[in-house]
Amino acid sequence: MRPLPDTVKDLLDDLETHYPPRCKDPSETLEQHCNYAGQVQLIADLRTRYDWTRENQRMESILKGT
């Protein structure tokens, strides 16, 4: 088992590397592929939320002049 990365960004990068979007493999069942696709979608949703949060923090910092 791999250790968890230290930061959220590094964790997302690691998850995206190990769970890239892909087409259904002929050897997997539809259920297996749907499960994998759900994991990929969760990671994508987390990335979107992380990026949105970082951008809002950056904009707040700019508006506050810090």
PDB file of N, CA and C in Angstrom:
ATOM      1  N   MET A   1       0.835  -1.176   0.000  1.00  0.00           N
ATOM      2  CA  MET A   1       0.000   0.000   0.000  1.00  0.00           C
ATOM      3  C   MET A   1       0.887   1.250   0.000  1.00  0.00           C
ATOM      4  N   ARG A   2       0.493   2.226  -0.823  1.00  0.00           N
ATOM      5  CA  ARG A   2       1.253   3.470  -0.904  1.00  0.00           C
ATOM      6  C   ARG A   2       0.851   4.401   0.236  1.00  0.00           C
ATOM      7  N   PRO A   3       1.805   5.191   0.752  1.00  0.00           N
ATOM      8  CA  PRO A   3       1.421   6.189   1.751  1.00  0.00           C
ATOM      9  C   PRO A   3       0.632   7.317   1.082  1.00  0.00           C
ATOM     10  N   LEU A   4      -0.211   7.972   1.861  1.00  0.00           N
ATOM     11  CA  LEU A   4      -0.977   9.100   1.333  1.00  0.00           C
ATOM     12  C   LEU A   4      -0.065  10.305   1.129  1.00  0.00           C
ATOM     13  N   PRO A   5      -0.277  11.054   0.061  1.00  0.00           N
ATOM     14  CA  PRO A   5       0.476  12.292  -0.132  1.00  0.00           C
ATOM     15  C   PRO A   5       0.151  13.294   0.981  1.00  0.00           C
ATOM     16  N   ASP A   6       1.028  14.277   1.148  1.00  0.00           N
ATOM     17  CA  ASP A   6       0.892  15.242   2.242  1.00  0.00           C
ATOM     18  C   ASP A   6      -0.130  16.341   1.988  1.00  0.00           C
ATOM     19  N   THR A   7      -0.416  16.649   0.735  1.00  0.00           N
ATOM     20  CA  THR A   7      -1.327  17.753   0.442  1.00  0.00           C
ATOM     21  C   THR A   7      -2.516  17.261  -0.381  1.00  0.00           C
ATOM     22  N   VAL A   8      -3.584  18.045  -0.338  1.00  0.00           N
ATOM     23  CA  VAL A   8      -4.770  17.705  -1.126  1.00  0.00           C
ATOM     24  C   VAL A   8      -4.421  17.684  -2.605  1.00  0.00           C
ATOM     25  N   LYS A   9      -3.657  18.674  -3.059  1.00  0.00           N
ATOM     26  CA  LYS A   9      -3.272  18.734  -4.474  1.00  0.00           C
ATOM     27  C   LYS A   9      -2.503  17.479  -4.876  1.00  0.00           C
ATOM     28  N   ASP A  10      -1.541  17.088  -4.060  1.00  0.00           N
ATOM     29  CA  ASP A  10      -0.758  15.885  -4.371  1.00  0.00           C
ATOM     30  C   ASP A  10      -1.630  14.627  -4.344  1.00  0.00           C
ATOM     31  N   LEU A  11      -2.586  14.580  -3.421  1.00  0.00           N
ATOM     32  CA  LEU A  11      -3.501  13.439  -3.364  1.00  0.00           C
ATOM     33  C   LEU A  11      -4.337  13.364  -4.638  1.00  0.00           C
ATOM     34  N   LEU A  12      -4.883  14.498  -5.079  1.00  0.00           N
ATOM     35  CA  LEU A  12      -5.670  14.511  -6.311  1.00  0.00           C
ATOM     36  C   LEU A  12      -4.814  14.120  -7.513  1.00  0.00           C
ATOM     37  N   ASP A  13      -3.594  14.647  -7.581  1.00  0.00           N
ATOM     38  CA  ASP A  13      -2.689  14.278  -8.680  1.00  0.00           C
ATOM     39  C   ASP A  13      -2.441  12.770  -8.689  1.00  0.00           C
ATOM     40  N   ASP A  14      -2.216  12.208  -7.508  1.00  0.00           N
ATOM     41  CA  ASP A  14      -1.961  10.770  -7.389  1.00  0.00           C
ATOM     42  C   ASP A  14      -3.184   9.957  -7.817  1.00  0.00           C
ATOM     43  N   LEU A  15      -4.354  10.357  -7.355  1.00  0.00           N
ATOM     44  CA  LEU A  15      -5.579   9.646  -7.729  1.00  0.00           C
ATOM     45  C   LEU A  15      -5.835   9.733  -9.231  1.00  0.00           C
ATOM     46  N   GLU A  16      -5.617  10.910  -9.816  1.00  0.00           N
ATOM     47  CA  GLU A  16      -5.825  11.070 -11.259  1.00  0.00           C
ATOM     48  C   GLU A  16      -4.851  10.214 -12.064  1.00  0.00           C
ATOM     49  N   THR A  17      -3.653  10.024 -11.533  1.00  0.00           N
ATOM     50  CA  THR A  17      -2.667   9.175 -12.200  1.00  0.00           C
ATOM     51  C   THR A  17      -3.089   7.702 -12.152  1.00  0.00           C
ATOM     52  N   HIS A  18      -3.603   7.275 -11.011  1.00  0.00           N
ATOM     53  CA  HIS A  18      -3.956   5.864 -10.833  1.00  0.00           C
ATOM     54  C   HIS A  18      -5.364   5.508 -11.314  1.00  0.00           C
ATOM     55  N   TYR A  19      -6.210   6.510 -11.517  1.00  0.00           N
ATOM     56  CA  TYR A  19      -7.576   6.272 -11.996  1.00  0.00           C
ATOM     57  C   TYR A  19      -7.897   7.197 -13.168  1.00  0.00           C
ATOM     58  N   PRO A  20      -7.187   7.045 -14.277  1.00  0.00           N
ATOM     59  CA  PRO A  20      -7.480   7.906 -15.435  1.00  0.00           C
ATOM     60  C   PRO A  20      -8.791   7.490 -16.100  1.00  0.00           C
ATOM     61  N   PRO A  21      -9.465   8.439 -16.745  1.00  0.00           N
ATOM     62  CA  PRO A  21     -10.657   8.055 -17.513  1.00  0.00           C
ATOM     63  C   PRO A  21     -10.259   7.063 -18.609  1.00  0.00           C
ATOM     64  N   ARG A  22     -11.103   6.081 -18.847  1.00  0.00           N
ATOM     65  CA  ARG A  22     -10.808   5.099 -19.892  1.00  0.00           C
ATOM     66  C   ARG A  22     -12.102   4.463 -20.381  1.00  0.00           C
ATOM     67  N   CYS A  23     -12.004   3.868 -21.538  1.00  0.00           N
ATOM     68  CA  CYS A  23     -13.142   3.141 -22.104  1.00  0.00           C
ATOM     69  C   CYS A  23     -13.274   1.787 -21.405  1.00  0.00           C
ATOM     70  N   LYS A  24     -14.440   1.206 -21.521  1.00  0.00           N
ATOM     71  CA  LYS A  24     -14.694  -0.114 -20.936  1.00  0.00           C
ATOM     72  C   LYS A  24     -13.801  -1.151 -21.601  1.00  0.00           C
ATOM     73  N   ASP A  25     -13.145  -1.930 -20.781  1.00  0.00           N
ATOM     74  CA  ASP A  25     -12.314  -3.026 -21.263  1.00  0.00           C
ATOM     75  C   ASP A  25     -13.222  -4.221 -21.554  1.00  0.00           C
ATOM     76  N   PRO A  26     -12.989  -4.935 -22.662  1.00  0.00           N
ATOM     77  CA  PRO A  26     -13.848  -6.084 -22.979  1.00  0.00           C
ATOM     78  C   PRO A  26     -13.879  -7.157 -21.886  1.00  0.00           C
ATOM     79  N   SER A  27     -12.833  -7.214 -21.073  1.00  0.00           N
ATOM     80  CA  SER A  27     -12.776  -8.259 -20.048  1.00  0.00           C
ATOM     81  C   SER A  27     -13.538  -7.894 -18.775  1.00  0.00           C
ATOM     82  N   GLU A  28     -13.982  -6.653 -18.639  1.00  0.00           N
ATOM     83  CA  GLU A  28     -14.691  -6.273 -17.421  1.00  0.00           C
ATOM     84  C   GLU A  28     -16.201  -6.241 -17.648  1.00  0.00           C
ATOM     85  N   THR A  29     -16.925  -6.472 -16.572  1.00  0.00           N
ATOM     86  CA  THR A  29     -18.382  -6.426 -16.665  1.00  0.00           C
ATOM     87  C   THR A  29     -18.832  -4.969 -16.686  1.00  0.00           C
ATOM     88  N   LEU A  30     -20.067  -4.763 -17.081  1.00  0.00           N
ATOM     89  CA  LEU A  30     -20.625  -3.415 -17.070  1.00  0.00           C
ATOM     90  C   LEU A  30     -20.628  -2.861 -15.647  1.00  0.00           C
ATOM     91  N   GLU A  31     -20.940  -3.712 -14.680  1.00  0.00           N
ATOM     92  CA  GLU A  31     -20.941  -3.288 -13.276  1.00  0.00           C
ATOM     93  C   GLU A  31     -19.547  -2.836 -12.835  1.00  0.00           C
ATOM     94  N   GLN A  32     -18.520  -3.587 -13.205  1.00  0.00           N
ATOM     95  CA  GLN A  32     -17.152  -3.210 -12.860  1.00  0.00           C
ATOM     96  C   GLN A  32     -16.785  -1.873 -13.496  1.00  0.00           C
ATOM     97  N   HIS A  33     -17.159  -1.713 -14.753  1.00  0.00           N
ATOM     98  CA  HIS A  33     -16.812  -0.467 -15.429  1.00  0.00           C
ATOM     99  C   HIS A  33     -17.581   0.716 -14.839  1.00  0.00           C
ATOM    100  N   CYS A  34     -18.843   0.520 -14.524  1.00  0.00           N
ATOM    101  CA  CYS A  34     -19.628   1.601 -13.911  1.00  0.00           C
ATOM    102  C   CYS A  34     -19.033   1.995 -12.563  1.00  0.00           C
ATOM    103  N   ASN A  35     -18.558   1.027 -11.807  1.00  0.00           N
ATOM    104  CA  ASN A  35     -17.908   1.305 -10.533  1.00  0.00           C
ATOM    105  C   ASN A  35     -16.643   2.136 -10.758  1.00  0.00           C
ATOM    106  N   TYR A  36     -15.820   1.732 -11.724  1.00  0.00           N
ATOM    107  CA  TYR A  36     -14.598   2.471 -12.042  1.00  0.00           C
ATOM    108  C   TYR A  36     -14.936   3.889 -12.507  1.00  0.00           C
ATOM    109  N   ALA A  37     -15.929   4.001 -13.388  1.00  0.00           N
ATOM    110  CA  ALA A  37     -16.327   5.315 -13.896  1.00  0.00           C
ATOM    111  C   ALA A  37     -16.810   6.212 -12.762  1.00  0.00           C
ATOM    112  N   GLY A  38     -17.483   5.635 -11.773  1.00  0.00           N
ATOM    113  CA  GLY A  38     -17.918   6.407 -10.612  1.00  0.00           C
ATOM    114  C   GLY A  38     -16.744   6.924  -9.802  1.00  0.00           C
ATOM    115  N   GLN A  39     -15.705   6.115  -9.669  1.00  0.00           N
ATOM    116  CA  GLN A  39     -14.503   6.553  -8.962  1.00  0.00           C
ATOM    117  C   GLN A  39     -13.835   7.702  -9.713  1.00  0.00           C
ATOM    118  N   VAL A  40     -13.742   7.562 -11.027  1.00  0.00           N
ATOM    119  CA  VAL A  40     -13.142   8.611 -11.854  1.00  0.00           C
ATOM    120  C   VAL A  40     -13.948   9.904 -11.728  1.00  0.00           C
ATOM    121  N   GLN A  41     -15.275   9.787 -11.745  1.00  0.00           N
ATOM    122  CA  GLN A  41     -16.128  10.972 -11.635  1.00  0.00           C
ATOM    123  C   GLN A  41     -15.985  11.640 -10.272  1.00  0.00           C
ATOM    124  N   LEU A  42     -15.882  10.852  -9.212  1.00  0.00           N
ATOM    125  CA  LEU A  42     -15.681  11.413  -7.881  1.00  0.00           C
ATOM    126  C   LEU A  42     -14.378  12.199  -7.822  1.00  0.00           C
ATOM    127  N   ILE A  43     -13.313  11.645  -8.379  1.00  0.00           N
ATOM    128  CA  ILE A  43     -12.023  12.332  -8.398  1.00  0.00           C
ATOM    129  C   ILE A  43     -12.134  13.631  -9.192  1.00  0.00           C
ATOM    130  N   ALA A  44     -12.818  13.596 -10.331  1.00  0.00           N
ATOM    131  CA  ALA A  44     -13.005  14.804 -11.142  1.00  0.00           C
ATOM    132  C   ALA A  44     -13.805  15.854 -10.372  1.00  0.00           C
ATOM    133  N   ASP A  45     -14.836  15.428  -9.655  1.00  0.00           N
ATOM    134  CA  ASP A  45     -15.633  16.360  -8.851  1.00  0.00           C
ATOM    135  C   ASP A  45     -14.800  16.979  -7.730  1.00  0.00           C
ATOM    136  N   LEU A  46     -13.975  16.175  -7.084  1.00  0.00           N
ATOM    137  CA  LEU A  46     -13.093  16.696  -6.039  1.00  0.00           C
ATOM    138  C   LEU A  46     -12.097  17.699  -6.613  1.00  0.00           C
ATOM    139  N   ARG A  47     -11.565  17.413  -7.799  1.00  0.00           N
ATOM    140  CA  ARG A  47     -10.623  18.336  -8.450  1.00  0.00           C
ATOM    141  C   ARG A  47     -11.318  19.663  -8.755  1.00  0.00           C
ATOM    142  N   THR A  48     -12.531  19.594  -9.283  1.00  0.00           N
ATOM    143  CA  THR A  48     -13.281  20.811  -9.593  1.00  0.00           C
ATOM    144  C   THR A  48     -13.514  21.631  -8.333  1.00  0.00           C
ATOM    145  N   ARG A  49     -13.908  20.969  -7.268  1.00  0.00           N
ATOM    146  CA  ARG A  49     -14.153  21.675  -6.004  1.00  0.00           C
ATOM    147  C   ARG A  49     -12.861  22.271  -5.448  1.00  0.00           C
ATOM    148  N   TYR A  50     -11.765  21.528  -5.527  1.00  0.00           N
ATOM    149  CA  TYR A  50     -10.467  22.023  -5.060  1.00  0.00           C
ATOM    150  C   TYR A  50     -10.055  23.257  -5.858  1.00  0.00           C
ATOM    151  N   ASP A  51     -10.129  23.166  -7.190  1.00  0.00           N
ATOM    152  CA  ASP A  51      -9.746  24.297  -8.038  1.00  0.00           C
ATOM    153  C   ASP A  51     -10.628  25.509  -7.764  1.00  0.00           C
ATOM    154  N   TRP A  52     -11.932  25.294  -7.598  1.00  0.00           N
ATOM    155  CA  TRP A  52     -12.867  26.382  -7.315  1.00  0.00           C
ATOM    156  C   TRP A  52     -12.515  27.057  -5.988  1.00  0.00           C
ATOM    157  N   THR A  53     -12.228  26.245  -4.974  1.00  0.00           N
ATOM    158  CA  THR A  53     -11.872  26.779  -3.658  1.00  0.00           C
ATOM    159  C   THR A  53     -10.588  27.590  -3.731  1.00  0.00           C
ATOM    160  N   ARG A  54      -9.591  27.046  -4.411  1.00  0.00           N
ATOM    161  CA  ARG A  54      -8.308  27.761  -4.537  1.00  0.00           C
ATOM    162  C   ARG A  54      -8.493  29.089  -5.271  1.00  0.00           C
ATOM    163  N   GLU A  55      -9.277  29.095  -6.334  1.00  0.00           N
ATOM    164  CA  GLU A  55      -9.508  30.322  -7.094  1.00  0.00           C
ATOM    165  C   GLU A  55     -10.247  31.350  -6.237  1.00  0.00           C
ATOM    166  N   ASN A  56     -11.238  30.924  -5.483  1.00  0.00           N
ATOM    167  CA  ASN A  56     -11.959  31.854  -4.613  1.00  0.00           C
ATOM    168  C   ASN A  56     -11.053  32.412  -3.524  1.00  0.00           C
ATOM    169  N   GLN A  57     -10.186  31.590  -2.969  1.00  0.00           N
ATOM    170  CA  GLN A  57      -9.239  32.071  -1.969  1.00  0.00           C
ATOM    171  C   GLN A  57      -8.286  33.088  -2.583  1.00  0.00           C
ATOM    172  N   ARG A  58      -7.855  32.826  -3.808  1.00  0.00           N
ATOM    173  CA  ARG A  58      -6.949  33.750  -4.496  1.00  0.00           C
ATOM    174  C   ARG A  58      -7.645  35.080  -4.757  1.00  0.00           C
ATOM    175  N   MET A  59      -8.891  35.017  -5.207  1.00  0.00           N
ATOM    176  CA  MET A  59      -9.639  36.243  -5.494  1.00  0.00           C
ATOM    177  C   MET A  59      -9.903  37.034  -4.214  1.00  0.00           C
ATOM    178  N   GLU A  60     -10.234  36.364  -3.123  1.00  0.00           N
ATOM    179  CA  GLU A  60     -10.440  37.053  -1.849  1.00  0.00           C
ATOM    180  C   GLU A  60      -9.160  37.737  -1.399  1.00  0.00           C
ATOM    181  N   SER A  61      -8.041  37.071  -1.588  1.00  0.00           N
ATOM    182  CA  SER A  61      -6.753  37.650  -1.226  1.00  0.00           C
ATOM    183  C   SER A  61      -6.464  38.897  -2.057  1.00  0.00           C
ATOM    184  N   ILE A  62      -6.765  38.843  -3.343  1.00  0.00           N
ATOM    185  CA  ILE A  62      -6.553  40.001  -4.221  1.00  0.00           C
ATOM    186  C   ILE A  62      -7.454  41.150  -3.792  1.00  0.00           C
ATOM    187  N   LEU A  63      -8.711  40.853  -3.516  1.00  0.00           N
ATOM    188  CA  LEU A  63      -9.661  41.896  -3.122  1.00  0.00           C
ATOM    189  C   LEU A  63      -9.294  42.533  -1.788  1.00  0.00           C
ATOM    190  N   LYS A  64      -8.718  41.750  -0.891  1.00  0.00           N
ATOM    191  CA  LYS A  64      -8.297  42.273   0.409  1.00  0.00           C
ATOM    192  C   LYS A  64      -6.953  42.991   0.315  1.00  0.00           C
ATOM    193  N   GLY A  65      -6.261  42.825  -0.805  1.00  0.00           N
ATOM    194  CA  GLY A  65      -4.969  43.472  -0.997  1.00  0.00           C
ATOM    195  C   GLY A  65      -3.828  42.796  -0.278  1.00  0.00           C
ATOM    196  N   THR A  66      -3.966  41.489  -0.037  1.00  0.00           N
ATOM    197  CA  THR A  66      -2.883  40.773   0.640  1.00  0.00           C
ATOM    198  C   THR A  66      -2.180  39.849  -0.313  1.00  0.00           C
TER     199      THR A  66
END
